[in-house]
mmCIF file of C-alpha atoms and ligand atoms in Angstrom:
data_model
loop_
_atom_site.group_PDB
_atom_site.id
_atom_site.type_symbol
_atom_site.label_atom_id
_atom_site.label_comp_id
_atom_site.label_asym_id
_atom_site.label_seq_id
_atom_site.Cartn_x
_atom_site.Cartn_y
_atom_site.Cartn_z
ATOM 1 C CA MET A 905 0.637 0.292 51.066
ATOM 2 C CA ALA A 906 -2.393 0.310 52.974
ATOM 3 C CA PRO A 907 -3.102 -1.324 56.586
ATOM 4 C CA ALA A 908 -4.599 -4.844 56.134
ATOM 5 C CA LEU A 909 -7.823 -4.329 56.994
ATOM 6 C CA VAL A 910 -7.939 -1.532 54.957
ATOM 7 C CA GLU A 911 -6.641 -3.409 51.926
ATOM 8 C CA GLU A 912 -9.284 -6.162 52.586
ATOM 9 C CA TYR A 913 -11.994 -3.213 52.197
ATOM 10 C CA ILE A 914 -10.986 -1.689 49.149
ATOM 11 C CA THR A 915 -10.034 -4.901 47.315
ATOM 12 C CA ARG A 916 -13.287 -6.220 47.725
ATOM 13 C CA SER A 917 -14.216 -6.901 44.358
ATOM 14 C CA SER A 918 -17.815 -5.241 45.136
ATOM 15 C CA HIS A 919 -16.097 -2.123 45.659
ATOM 16 C CA PRO A 920 -16.886 -0.253 43.094
ATOM 17 C CA LEU A 921 -13.108 1.650 43.203
ATOM 18 C CA SER A 922 -11.256 -1.633 43.613
ATOM 19 C CA ALA A 923 -9.874 -1.477 39.926
ATOM 20 C CA PHE A 924 -8.489 1.487 40.615
ATOM 21 C CA TYR A 925 -6.516 0.454 43.676
ATOM 22 C CA HIS A 926 -5.154 -2.337 41.697
ATOM 23 C CA LYS A 927 -4.181 -0.094 38.724
ATOM 24 C CA ILE A 928 -1.917 2.099 41.354
ATOM 25 C CA VAL A 929 -0.787 -0.801 43.124
ATOM 26 C CA ALA A 930 0.295 -2.010 39.906
ATOM 27 C CA GLY A 931 2.238 1.017 38.835
ATOM 28 C CA GLU A 932 -0.499 1.914 35.984
ATOM 29 C CA ARG A 933 -1.523 5.185 35.067
ATOM 30 C CA ILE A 934 -4.601 6.516 36.212
ATOM 31 C CA THR A 935 -7.026 7.717 33.122
ATOM 32 C CA ARG A 936 -9.671 10.905 32.551
ATOM 33 C CA GLU A 937 -12.079 8.481 32.681
ATOM 34 C CA ASP A 938 -10.666 6.785 35.858
ATOM 35 C CA ALA A 939 -10.670 9.515 37.854
ATOM 36 C CA VAL A 940 -13.879 10.996 37.072
ATOM 37 C CA THR A 941 -15.125 7.544 38.654
ATOM 38 C CA ILE A 942 -13.080 8.284 41.228
ATOM 39 C CA TYR A 943 -13.947 11.691 42.102
ATOM 40 C CA GLU A 944 -17.616 10.898 41.642
ATOM 41 C CA SER A 945 -17.794 8.550 44.280
ATOM 42 C CA ASP A 946 -19.459 9.402 47.621
ATOM 43 C CA ASP A 947 -16.828 7.173 49.874
ATOM 44 C CA LEU A 948 -14.021 9.617 50.723
ATOM 45 C CA LEU A 949 -12.221 7.302 52.833
ATOM 46 C CA ALA A 950 -12.153 4.686 49.776
ATOM 47 C CA ILE A 951 -10.747 7.748 47.773
ATOM 48 C CA GLY A 952 -8.153 8.780 50.727
ATOM 49 C CA ILE A 953 -6.859 5.336 51.026
ATOM 50 C CA LEU A 954 -6.189 5.843 47.049
ATOM 51 C CA ALA A 955 -4.206 8.818 47.027
ATOM 52 C CA ASP A 956 -2.741 7.715 50.460
ATOM 53 C CA THR A 957 -1.565 4.261 48.606
ATOM 54 C CA ALA A 958 -0.122 5.967 45.478
ATOM 55 C CA ARG A 959 1.577 8.187 48.137
ATOM 56 C CA VAL A 960 3.277 5.672 49.487
ATOM 57 C CA LEU A 961 4.399 3.889 46.601
ATOM 58 C CA ARG A 962 5.629 6.404 45.046
ATOM 59 C CA THR A 963 7.758 7.946 47.994
ATOM 60 C CA PRO A 964 11.215 6.105 49.026
ATOM 61 C CA PRO A 965 10.321 4.177 51.939
ATOM 62 C CA GLU A 966 13.088 5.522 54.107
ATOM 63 C CA VAL A 967 10.934 9.266 53.914
ATOM 64 C CA ARG A 968 7.068 7.536 53.605
ATOM 65 C CA ASP A 969 6.184 9.475 57.327
ATOM 66 C CA TYR A 970 8.001 12.763 55.992
ATOM 67 C CA VAL A 971 5.730 15.608 55.743
ATOM 68 C CA TYR A 972 7.716 19.106 54.664
ATOM 69 C CA TRP A 973 7.523 22.402 55.472
ATOM 70 C CA VAL A 974 9.638 25.895 54.939
ATOM 71 C CA HIS A 975 10.820 28.807 56.728
ATOM 72 C CA ASN A 976 9.755 31.236 54.431
ATOM 73 C CA PHE A 977 8.428 34.583 54.190
ATOM 74 C CA HIS A 978 5.649 36.314 51.489
ATOM 75 C CA ILE A 979 6.816 39.316 49.751
ATOM 76 C CA ASN A 980 4.368 41.111 47.520
ATOM 77 C CA PRO A 981 5.870 44.607 46.434
ATOM 78 C CA THR A 982 2.787 46.321 44.835
ATOM 79 C CA ASN A 983 -1.205 45.243 45.032
ATOM 80 C CA ILE A 984 -1.385 47.667 41.917
ATOM 81 C CA CYS A 985 -2.210 45.828 39.081
ATOM 82 C CA GLU A 986 -3.443 45.838 35.604
ATOM 83 C CA ALA A 987 -5.779 42.691 35.045
ATOM 84 C CA HIS A 988 -9.213 42.424 36.118
ATOM 85 C CA CYS A 989 -9.415 38.759 37.845
ATOM 86 C CA LYS A 990 -12.633 38.577 39.310
ATOM 87 C CA PHE A 991 -11.727 36.449 42.155
ATOM 88 C CA CYS A 992 -9.050 38.602 43.710
ATOM 89 C CA SER A 993 -9.410 40.917 46.516
ATOM 90 C CA PHE A 994 -6.081 41.998 46.636
ATOM 91 C CA LYS A 995 -5.584 44.457 43.319
ATOM 92 C CA LYS A 996 -6.203 47.874 44.090
ATOM 93 C CA GLY A 997 -5.885 50.627 40.582
ATOM 94 C CA PRO A 998 -2.956 53.081 40.747
ATOM 95 C CA GLY A 999 -5.338 55.704 42.621
ATOM 96 C CA SER A 1000 -6.776 53.427 45.089
ATOM 97 C CA PRO A 1001 -5.810 55.078 48.786
ATOM 98 C CA PHE A 1002 -5.321 51.382 49.442
ATOM 99 C CA ALA A 1003 -2.540 50.858 46.660
ATOM 100 C CA TYR A 1004 0.990 50.632 47.784
ATOM 101 C CA VAL A 1005 4.170 50.449 46.117
ATOM 102 C CA MET A 1006 8.136 49.314 47.794
ATOM 103 C CA SER A 1007 10.749 50.312 46.830
ATOM 104 C CA VAL A 1008 13.907 47.909 46.664
ATOM 105 C CA ASP A 1009 14.464 48.979 50.555
ATOM 106 C CA ASP A 1010 11.411 49.144 51.684
ATOM 107 C CA VAL A 1011 11.589 44.820 51.121
ATOM 108 C CA ILE A 1012 14.672 44.849 52.494
ATOM 109 C CA LYS A 1013 13.792 47.060 55.727
ATOM 110 C CA GLN A 1014 10.414 44.346 56.182
ATOM 111 C CA VAL A 1015 12.814 40.967 56.027
ATOM 112 C CA ASN A 1016 15.100 42.737 58.440
ATOM 113 C CA ASP A 1017 12.250 43.763 60.728
ATOM 114 C CA TYR A 1018 11.371 40.149 60.927
ATOM 115 C CA PRO A 1019 13.032 38.409 63.777
ATOM 116 C CA MET A 1020 13.742 35.049 63.002
ATOM 117 C CA LYS A 1021 15.317 36.264 59.333
ATOM 118 C CA ASP A 1022 18.306 34.270 60.235
ATOM 119 C CA GLN A 1023 16.369 31.311 60.179
ATOM 120 C CA LEU A 1024 14.734 31.747 56.549
ATOM 121 C CA SER A 1025 15.450 29.753 53.569
ATOM 122 C CA GLU A 1026 12.783 30.881 51.311
ATOM 123 C CA PHE A 1027 11.574 33.967 49.827
ATOM 124 C CA HIS A 1028 7.977 33.853 47.915
ATOM 125 C CA ILE A 1029 7.581 36.756 45.362
ATOM 126 C CA VAL A 1030 4.482 37.949 43.872
ATOM 127 C CA SER A 1031 3.558 41.243 42.949
ATOM 128 C CA GLY A 1032 0.586 42.872 40.766
ATOM 129 C CA LEU A 1033 1.012 43.447 36.945
ATOM 130 C CA TYR A 1034 2.332 47.659 37.348
ATOM 131 C CA LYS A 1035 4.120 49.617 34.580
ATOM 132 C CA GLU A 1036 6.064 51.659 37.113
ATOM 133 C CA GLN A 1037 7.452 48.363 38.469
ATOM 134 C CA GLY A 1038 9.611 46.687 35.420
ATOM 135 C CA LEU A 1039 12.213 44.313 34.813
ATOM 136 C CA ALA A 1040 14.958 46.430 36.063
ATOM 137 C CA TYR A 1041 13.311 46.588 39.557
ATOM 138 C CA TYR A 1042 12.852 42.920 39.842
ATOM 139 C CA ARG A 1043 16.509 43.085 38.975
ATOM 140 C CA ASP A 1044 17.536 44.758 41.409
ATOM 141 C CA LEU A 1045 15.483 43.968 43.944
ATOM 142 C CA PHE A 1046 16.652 40.215 43.735
ATOM 143 C CA LYS A 1047 20.234 41.216 43.286
ATOM 144 C CA ALA A 1048 19.717 43.454 46.672
ATOM 145 C CA LEU A 1049 18.106 40.298 48.631
ATOM 146 C CA LYS A 1050 20.799 38.220 47.736
ATOM 147 C CA GLN A 1051 23.561 40.449 48.858
ATOM 148 C CA HIS A 1052 21.547 40.823 51.809
ATOM 149 C CA PHE A 1053 20.699 37.301 52.500
ATOM 150 C CA PRO A 1054 22.512 35.632 49.983
ATOM 151 C CA LYS A 1055 21.277 31.793 51.783
ATOM 152 C CA VAL A 1056 17.948 32.344 51.455
ATOM 153 C CA HIS A 1057 16.163 30.787 48.166
ATOM 154 C CA ILE A 1058 14.001 33.171 45.514
ATOM 155 C CA LYS A 1059 10.966 31.851 44.556
ATOM 156 C CA GLY A 1060 9.296 34.245 42.604
ATOM 157 C CA LEU A 1061 7.311 35.904 40.059
ATOM 158 C CA THR A 1062 4.168 33.907 38.353
ATOM 159 C CA ALA A 1063 3.862 32.906 34.361
ATOM 160 C CA VAL A 1064 1.688 35.671 34.617
ATOM 161 C CA GLU A 1065 3.906 38.395 36.170
ATOM 162 C CA LEU A 1066 6.627 36.910 33.783
ATOM 163 C CA ASP A 1067 4.644 37.530 30.627
ATOM 164 C CA TYR A 1068 3.990 41.065 31.610
ATOM 165 C CA LEU A 1069 7.766 41.918 31.939
ATOM 166 C CA SER A 1070 8.706 40.543 29.264
ATOM 167 C CA LYS A 1071 5.679 42.294 26.695
ATOM 168 C CA LEU A 1072 6.400 45.788 28.848
ATOM 169 C CA GLU A 1073 9.874 45.246 27.793
ATOM 170 C CA GLY A 1074 9.523 43.989 24.241
ATOM 171 C CA ILE A 1075 11.509 41.066 24.806
ATOM 172 C CA PRO A 1076 10.767 36.775 24.579
ATOM 173 C CA VAL A 1077 10.251 35.297 28.366
ATOM 174 C CA GLU A 1078 13.132 33.543 27.590
ATOM 175 C CA GLU A 1079 15.519 36.804 27.886
ATOM 176 C CA THR A 1080 13.532 37.450 30.820
ATOM 177 C CA LEU A 1081 14.245 34.529 33.174
ATOM 178 C CA ALA A 1082 17.332 34.914 32.094
ATOM 179 C CA VAL A 1083 17.723 38.180 33.106
ATOM 180 C CA LEU A 1084 15.959 37.685 36.636
ATOM 181 C CA LYS A 1085 18.562 33.841 36.709
ATOM 182 C CA GLU A 1086 21.418 36.064 36.773
ATOM 183 C CA ALA A 1087 19.939 38.755 39.688
ATOM 184 C CA GLY A 1088 19.178 35.688 41.728
ATOM 185 C CA LEU A 1089 15.581 33.809 41.099
ATOM 186 C CA GLY A 1090 15.854 30.634 41.603
ATOM 187 C CA SER A 1091 12.551 28.926 40.846
ATOM 188 C CA LEU A 1092 9.207 29.862 39.860
ATOM 189 C CA PRO A 1093 5.817 29.451 42.212
ATOM 190 C CA GLY A 1094 2.502 27.705 40.992
ATOM 191 C CA GLY A 1095 0.267 30.596 41.042
ATOM 192 C CA GLY A 1096 -1.902 32.453 38.429
ATOM 193 C CA ALA A 1097 -2.478 29.002 36.905
ATOM 194 C CA GLU A 1098 -6.284 29.425 38.392
ATOM 195 C CA VAL A 1099 -8.655 26.890 36.407
ATOM 196 C CA PHE A 1100 -6.979 26.408 33.078
ATOM 197 C CA ALA A 1101 -10.581 25.339 31.305
ATOM 198 C CA GLU A 1102 -11.181 28.699 28.615
ATOM 199 C CA ARG A 1103 -14.852 28.685 29.522
ATOM 200 C CA VAL A 1104 -14.158 29.342 32.936
ATOM 201 C CA ARG A 1105 -11.544 31.734 32.166
ATOM 202 C CA GLU A 1106 -13.716 34.029 29.890
ATOM 203 C CA LEU A 1107 -15.273 34.642 32.834
ATOM 204 C CA VAL A 1108 -13.560 34.811 36.007
ATOM 205 C CA CYS A 1109 -10.199 36.390 33.768
ATOM 206 C CA VAL A 1110 -10.813 36.721 30.564
ATOM 207 C CA ASP A 1111 -7.196 39.003 30.163
ATOM 208 C CA LYS A 1112 -4.932 36.784 32.323
ATOM 209 C CA ILE A 1113 -2.763 34.625 29.631
ATOM 210 C CA PRO A 1114 -3.984 31.348 28.410
ATOM 211 C CA ALA A 1115 -3.354 28.133 30.326
ATOM 212 C CA SER A 1116 -1.273 26.956 26.885
ATOM 213 C CA GLU A 1117 1.047 30.076 27.737
ATOM 214 C CA TRP A 1118 1.025 29.396 31.591
ATOM 215 C CA LEU A 1119 2.367 25.813 30.712
ATOM 216 C CA ARG A 1120 4.943 26.569 27.830
ATOM 217 C CA ILE A 1121 6.636 29.784 30.646
ATOM 218 C CA HIS A 1122 7.063 26.657 33.530
ATOM 219 C CA GLY A 1123 8.339 24.600 30.782
ATOM 220 C CA LEU A 1124 10.894 27.401 29.582
ATOM 221 C CA ALA A 1125 11.890 27.822 32.955
ATOM 222 C CA HIS A 1126 12.667 23.949 33.585
ATOM 223 C CA GLN A 1127 14.937 23.999 30.553
ATOM 224 C CA MET A 1128 16.903 26.839 31.999
ATOM 225 C CA GLY A 1129 17.377 24.743 34.881
ATOM 226 C CA MET A 1130 14.702 26.087 37.141
ATOM 227 C CA GLN A 1131 12.536 24.292 38.960
ATOM 228 C CA SER A 1132 8.202 25.175 39.679
ATOM 229 C CA ASN A 1133 5.742 24.912 41.214
ATOM 230 C CA ALA A 1134 1.670 24.213 40.267
ATOM 231 C CA THR A 1135 -1.441 25.504 41.661
ATOM 232 C CA LEU A 1136 -5.384 24.856 40.773
ATOM 233 C CA LEU A 1137 -7.697 27.784 42.115
ATOM 234 C CA ALA A 1138 -10.803 25.834 42.832
ATOM 235 C CA GLY A 1139 -14.361 27.548 43.342
ATOM 236 C CA LEU A 1140 -14.884 29.513 40.318
ATOM 237 C CA GLY A 1141 -17.635 27.807 39.244
ATOM 238 C CA GLU A 1142 -15.296 24.817 37.553
ATOM 239 C CA THR A 1143 -17.010 21.315 36.974
ATOM 240 C CA PRO A 1144 -14.968 17.951 38.740
ATOM 241 C CA GLU A 1145 -14.376 17.032 34.916
ATOM 242 C CA GLU A 1146 -12.480 20.750 34.537
ATOM 243 C CA ARG A 1147 -10.718 20.453 37.654
ATOM 244 C CA ILE A 1148 -9.421 16.958 36.506
ATOM 245 C CA ASP A 1149 -8.584 18.563 32.809
ATOM 246 C CA HIS A 1150 -6.304 21.033 34.793
ATOM 247 C CA ILE A 1151 -4.771 18.302 36.713
ATOM 248 C CA LEU A 1152 -4.057 16.447 33.249
ATOM 249 C CA ALA A 1153 -2.448 19.595 31.593
ATOM 250 C CA ILE A 1154 -0.273 19.883 34.649
ATOM 251 C CA ARG A 1155 1.303 15.842 34.253
ATOM 252 C CA GLU A 1156 1.081 16.438 30.518
ATOM 253 C CA GLN A 1157 3.566 19.100 30.835
ATOM 254 C CA GLN A 1158 5.245 17.315 33.358
ATOM 255 C CA ASP A 1159 6.280 14.689 31.048
ATOM 256 C CA LYS A 1160 7.845 17.122 28.675
ATOM 257 C CA THR A 1161 10.085 19.006 31.088
ATOM 258 C CA GLY A 1162 9.981 17.481 34.438
ATOM 259 C CA GLY A 1163 10.348 20.162 36.557
ATOM 260 C CA PHE A 1164 7.239 20.532 38.234
ATOM 261 C CA MET A 1165 8.285 19.870 42.426
ATOM 262 C CA THR A 1166 4.524 20.171 43.821
ATOM 263 C CA PHE A 1167 0.817 20.504 42.892
ATOM 264 C CA ILE A 1168 -0.790 22.639 45.249
ATOM 265 C CA PRO A 1169 -4.701 22.604 45.153
ATOM 266 C CA LEU A 1170 -6.509 26.197 46.339
ATOM 267 C CA ASN A 1171 -9.677 27.257 47.363
ATOM 268 C CA CYS A 1172 -11.359 30.729 46.456
ATOM 269 C CA TYR A 1173 -12.575 32.960 49.283
ATOM 270 C CA TYR A 1174 -15.108 35.276 48.108
ATOM 271 C CA ASP A 1175 -15.403 38.769 50.211
ATOM 272 C CA ASN A 1176 -14.229 41.735 48.421
ATOM 273 C CA ASN A 1177 -14.471 40.315 44.930
ATOM 274 C CA ALA A 1178 -16.799 39.224 42.461
ATOM 275 C CA ILE A 1179 -17.228 35.596 42.627
ATOM 276 C CA ASP A 1180 -20.481 34.220 43.963
ATOM 277 C CA ALA A 1181 -19.725 32.322 46.927
ATOM 278 C CA LYS A 1182 -22.252 29.599 45.804
ATOM 279 C CA ASN A 1183 -19.252 28.454 44.193
ATOM 280 C CA ALA A 1184 -17.441 27.564 47.808
ATOM 281 C CA LEU A 1185 -16.138 24.010 48.047
ATOM 282 C CA THR A 1186 -16.937 21.998 50.632
ATOM 283 C CA GLY A 1187 -14.693 20.047 52.871
ATOM 284 C CA VAL A 1188 -15.100 16.799 50.997
ATOM 285 C CA GLU A 1189 -14.348 18.633 47.628
ATOM 286 C CA ASN A 1190 -11.202 19.990 48.922
ATOM 287 C CA LEU A 1191 -10.015 17.243 50.185
ATOM 288 C CA LYS A 1192 -10.989 15.026 47.176
ATOM 289 C CA ASN A 1193 -9.189 17.669 45.240
ATOM 290 C CA PHE A 1194 -5.677 16.771 47.363
ATOM 291 C CA ALA A 1195 -6.774 13.039 46.804
ATOM 292 C CA ILE A 1196 -7.468 13.194 42.635
ATOM 293 C CA SER A 1197 -4.416 15.313 42.324
ATOM 294 C CA ARG A 1198 -1.775 12.765 43.971
ATOM 295 C CA ILE A 1199 -3.897 9.797 42.386
ATOM 296 C CA LEU A 1200 -3.339 11.136 38.581
ATOM 297 C CA LEU A 1201 0.089 12.888 39.220
ATOM 298 C CA ASP A 1202 2.216 10.011 39.270
ATOM 299 C CA ASN A 1203 5.360 12.447 37.729
ATOM 300 C CA VAL A 1204 5.502 15.366 40.220
ATOM 301 C CA PRO A 1205 6.436 14.164 43.297
ATOM 302 C CA HIS A 1206 4.785 16.524 46.163
ATOM 303 C CA ILE A 1207 1.030 17.504 46.555
ATOM 304 C CA LYS A 1208 0.725 20.516 49.041
ATOM 305 C CA SER A 1209 -2.202 21.696 51.468
ATOM 306 C CA PHE A 1210 -1.314 25.555 51.869
ATOM 307 C CA TRP A 1211 -3.057 25.973 55.425
ATOM 308 C CA ILE A 1212 -3.360 29.438 54.931
ATOM 309 C CA HIS A 1213 -5.596 28.754 51.766
ATOM 310 C CA ILE A 1214 -7.191 25.512 53.176
ATOM 311 C CA GLY A 1215 -7.696 26.328 56.819
ATOM 312 C CA GLU A 1216 -5.538 24.323 59.521
ATOM 313 C CA LYS A 1217 -7.809 21.750 60.288
ATOM 314 C CA ILE A 1218 -8.419 20.429 56.832
ATOM 315 C CA SER A 1219 -4.939 21.043 55.948
ATOM 316 C CA GLN A 1220 -3.638 18.424 58.881
ATOM 317 C CA VAL A 1221 -6.605 15.902 57.395
ATOM 318 C CA SER A 1222 -5.516 16.270 54.021
ATOM 319 C CA LEU A 1223 -2.314 14.066 55.142
ATOM 320 C CA SER A 1224 -4.108 11.477 55.124
ATOM 321 C CA PHE A 1225 -5.293 12.226 51.703
ATOM 322 C CA GLY A 1226 -1.730 12.525 49.281
ATOM 323 C CA VAL A 1227 -0.525 15.796 51.069
ATOM 324 C CA ASP A 1228 2.948 15.317 52.113
ATOM 325 C CA ASP A 1229 3.813 19.486 52.372
ATOM 326 C CA ILE A 1230 1.625 22.418 54.215
ATOM 327 C CA ASP A 1231 4.358 25.143 52.732
ATOM 328 C CA GLY A 1232 5.381 26.966 55.803
ATOM 329 C CA THR A 1233 5.726 29.944 58.234
ATOM 330 C CA VAL A 1234 4.474 32.214 55.121
ATOM 331 C CA VAL A 1235 4.914 35.552 58.188
ATOM 332 C CA GLN A 1236 2.586 37.990 56.309
ATOM 333 C CA GLU A 1237 -0.255 36.336 53.519
ATOM 334 C CA LYS A 1238 -2.314 39.015 51.758
ATOM 335 C CA ILE A 1239 -3.901 37.575 49.278
ATOM 336 C CA ALA A 1240 -6.300 35.188 50.873
ATOM 337 C CA HIS A 1241 -6.708 37.364 53.482
ATOM 338 C CA ALA A 1242 -7.965 40.116 51.614
ATOM 339 C CA ALA A 1243 -10.391 37.445 50.269
ATOM 340 C CA GLY A 1244 -11.582 36.571 53.959
ATOM 341 C CA THR A 1245 -9.640 33.442 54.889
ATOM 342 C CA GLU A 1246 -9.722 33.007 58.599
ATOM 343 C CA ALA A 1247 -6.640 30.843 59.139
ATOM 344 C CA SER A 1248 -3.754 32.992 60.544
ATOM 345 C CA GLU A 1249 -1.222 34.823 58.680
ATOM 346 C CA ALA A 1250 1.401 32.666 59.921
ATOM 347 C CA MET A 1251 1.957 29.442 62.243
ATOM 348 C CA THR A 1252 5.560 29.766 64.079
ATOM 349 C CA GLN A 1253 8.039 26.511 63.776
ATOM 350 C CA ALA A 1254 6.589 25.262 66.927
ATOM 351 C CA GLU A 1255 3.074 24.760 65.495
ATOM 352 C CA LEU A 1256 3.735 23.386 62.038
ATOM 353 C CA VAL A 1257 5.965 20.778 63.808
ATOM 354 C CA ASN A 1258 2.856 19.909 66.438
ATOM 355 C CA MET A 1259 0.420 20.018 63.427
ATOM 356 C CA ILE A 1260 1.959 17.418 61.443
ATOM 357 C CA ARG A 1261 2.934 15.301 64.426
ATOM 358 C CA LYS A 1262 -0.498 15.367 65.781
ATOM 359 C CA ALA A 1263 -1.211 13.813 62.289
ATOM 360 C CA GLY A 1264 1.073 11.002 63.267
ATOM 361 C CA LYS A 1265 4.070 12.003 60.495
ATOM 362 C CA ILE A 1266 7.495 13.224 60.736
ATOM 363 C CA PRO A 1267 7.561 17.036 60.228
ATOM 364 C CA VAL A 1268 10.766 17.754 58.107
ATOM 365 C CA GLU A 1269 12.150 21.700 57.331
ATOM 366 C CA ARG A 1270 12.861 21.520 53.613
ATOM 367 C CA ASP A 1271 14.311 24.262 51.419
ATOM 368 C CA THR A 1272 12.716 25.394 48.349
ATOM 369 C CA VAL A 1273 13.658 22.397 46.545
ATOM 370 C CA TYR A 1274 13.439 19.823 48.679
ATOM 371 C CA ASN A 1275 16.978 19.651 50.587
ATOM 372 C CA ILE A 1276 16.270 18.617 54.067
ATOM 373 C CA ILE A 1277 17.332 21.127 56.607
ATOM 374 C CA ARG A 1278 16.170 19.047 59.213
ATOM 375 C CA VAL A 1279 13.950 15.708 60.114
ATOM 376 C CA TYR A 1280 12.016 16.694 63.933
ATOM 377 C CA ASP A 1281 12.923 13.311 65.623
ATOM 378 C CA GLU A 1282 11.194 13.380 68.982
ATOM 379 C CA GLN A 1283 13.402 15.391 71.085
ATOM 380 C CA LEU A 1284 13.129 18.595 68.522
ATOM 381 C CA VAL A 1285 10.516 21.027 69.388
HETATM 382 O O1 V47 B 803 -2.596 32.569 42.182
HETATM 383 C C1 V47 B 803 -6.234 34.728 44.241
HETATM 384 C C2 V47 B 803 -5.217 33.119 44.421
HETATM 385 C C3 V47 B 803 -3.104 32.232 44.533
HETATM 386 C C4 V47 B 803 -7.955 34.641 45.763
HETATM 387 O O2 V47 B 803 4.329 27.769 44.437
HETATM 388 C C5 V47 B 803 -6.950 32.954 45.940
HETATM 389 O O3 V47 B 803 4.399 27.197 46.598
HETATM 390 C C6 V47 B 803 -8.330 32.276 47.179
HETATM 391 O O4 V47 B 803 -0.028 31.230 44.155
HETATM 392 N N1 V47 B 803 -8.942 33.146 46.871
HETATM 393 C C7 V47 B 803 -1.726 32.940 45.446
HETATM 394 N N2 V47 B 803 -6.913 32.307 46.252
HETATM 395 C C8 V47 B 803 -1.185 31.731 45.969
HETATM 396 C C9 V47 B 803 -0.151 31.100 45.355
HETATM 397 C C10 V47 B 803 1.073 29.921 46.170
HETATM 398 C C11 V47 B 803 0.490 29.840 47.503
HETATM 399 C C12 V47 B 803 1.199 29.047 48.697
HETATM 400 C C13 V47 B 803 2.477 28.334 47.950
HETATM 401 C C14 V47 B 803 2.712 28.544 46.518
HETATM 402 C C15 V47 B 803 3.840 27.917 45.642
HETATM 403 C C16 V47 B 803 1.819 29.174 45.333
HETATM 404 O O5 V47 B 803 -4.175 32.845 45.359
HETATM 405 C C17 V47 B 803 -2.961 32.866 43.023
HETATM 406 C C18 V47 B 803 -4.455 32.972 42.685
HETATM 407 O O6 V47 B 803 -4.772 31.547 42.150
HETATM 408 N N3 V47 B 803 -5.379 34.144 44.912
HETATM 409 N N4 V47 B 803 -7.580 35.339 44.623
HETATM 410 C C19 V47 B 803 -9.344 34.206 46.320
HETATM 411 N N5 V47 B 803 -10.060 35.138 46.657
#
């Protein structure tokens, strides 16, 4: 709960957000209308208090100051993609001199070349929609990764990729998931959700699966015992109400199937793509997105600020706006970097720990599904 003076500030009956503070403290669900009012407020600190109060009250007391990170490694087996998402700067056509395709051996070599490979606990694998890399490729890739690195969890393939592979093979998504689970898939990443609003999708990613299908595929994975994450890509020209509706769609799905671990608000970059940079989010909007996600998602345990997309500094500040996870070491990142993020590609363990400590929190190394690997008390660097 907020310290006394802070609580006094927001609970003054004259404060326009005080009713929402009382609702959160009483464990009542925040409605769409409430969320719109909160989002419209210019009192950023009050919004932060609401989000931090929601985080604190929904987190067991013994882990309230924990902020999580994971020792992970991103793998993007190809940048060739058949989709035409206007915000994507990573995608290349098959004839492009910058197109690449990695064989299973190439991927294994790439991981083997990473000096800290023995400390990895997660592979984050996302790729393009490319017909030469069908289900058999991903089955073989996951099997090989499990054979070489048996302890590393595979979080791989967005709902969009799973839909593509299923259509390519002419089989239901359930069957694709079953094959990949058998080969070593552990969970699904949150990508490919973009903004669920049909109005925006028609403008920026018309040939992508609709929101209902993205949600259905995550629901199927949950029912098969695999957890997953969810993202929102803001900065595509969507309204605050459309951001809120996106978050509410995740809340509704979570009420049904319960497998989302983390919600990750992302923000768009505009180099080398067809989205107008006038849609760029301000720092305040990024912080509001984190806060409103935490306030609305009373059924999702973690809110992540992916430092590569948000930038190290806003990511650190977001830890006072409802966030309790900053992703991880990453090692190599191609999607946001192709679009112009200024963040570095990798952070070392010491840098992540320092960033969390300097925000007054306790750094905790986790695995993909939030088992604790190490709590960084004062002795540990
Ligand atoms: O889905 C595409 C987005 C996402 C751009 O699940 C862009 O733990 C910014 O999903 N500017 C990929 N963003 C990243 C992602 C993710 C990252 C970290 C952790 C997890 C997780 C998931 O990047 C894509 C898309 O929404 N993206 N183009 C761009 N121009």
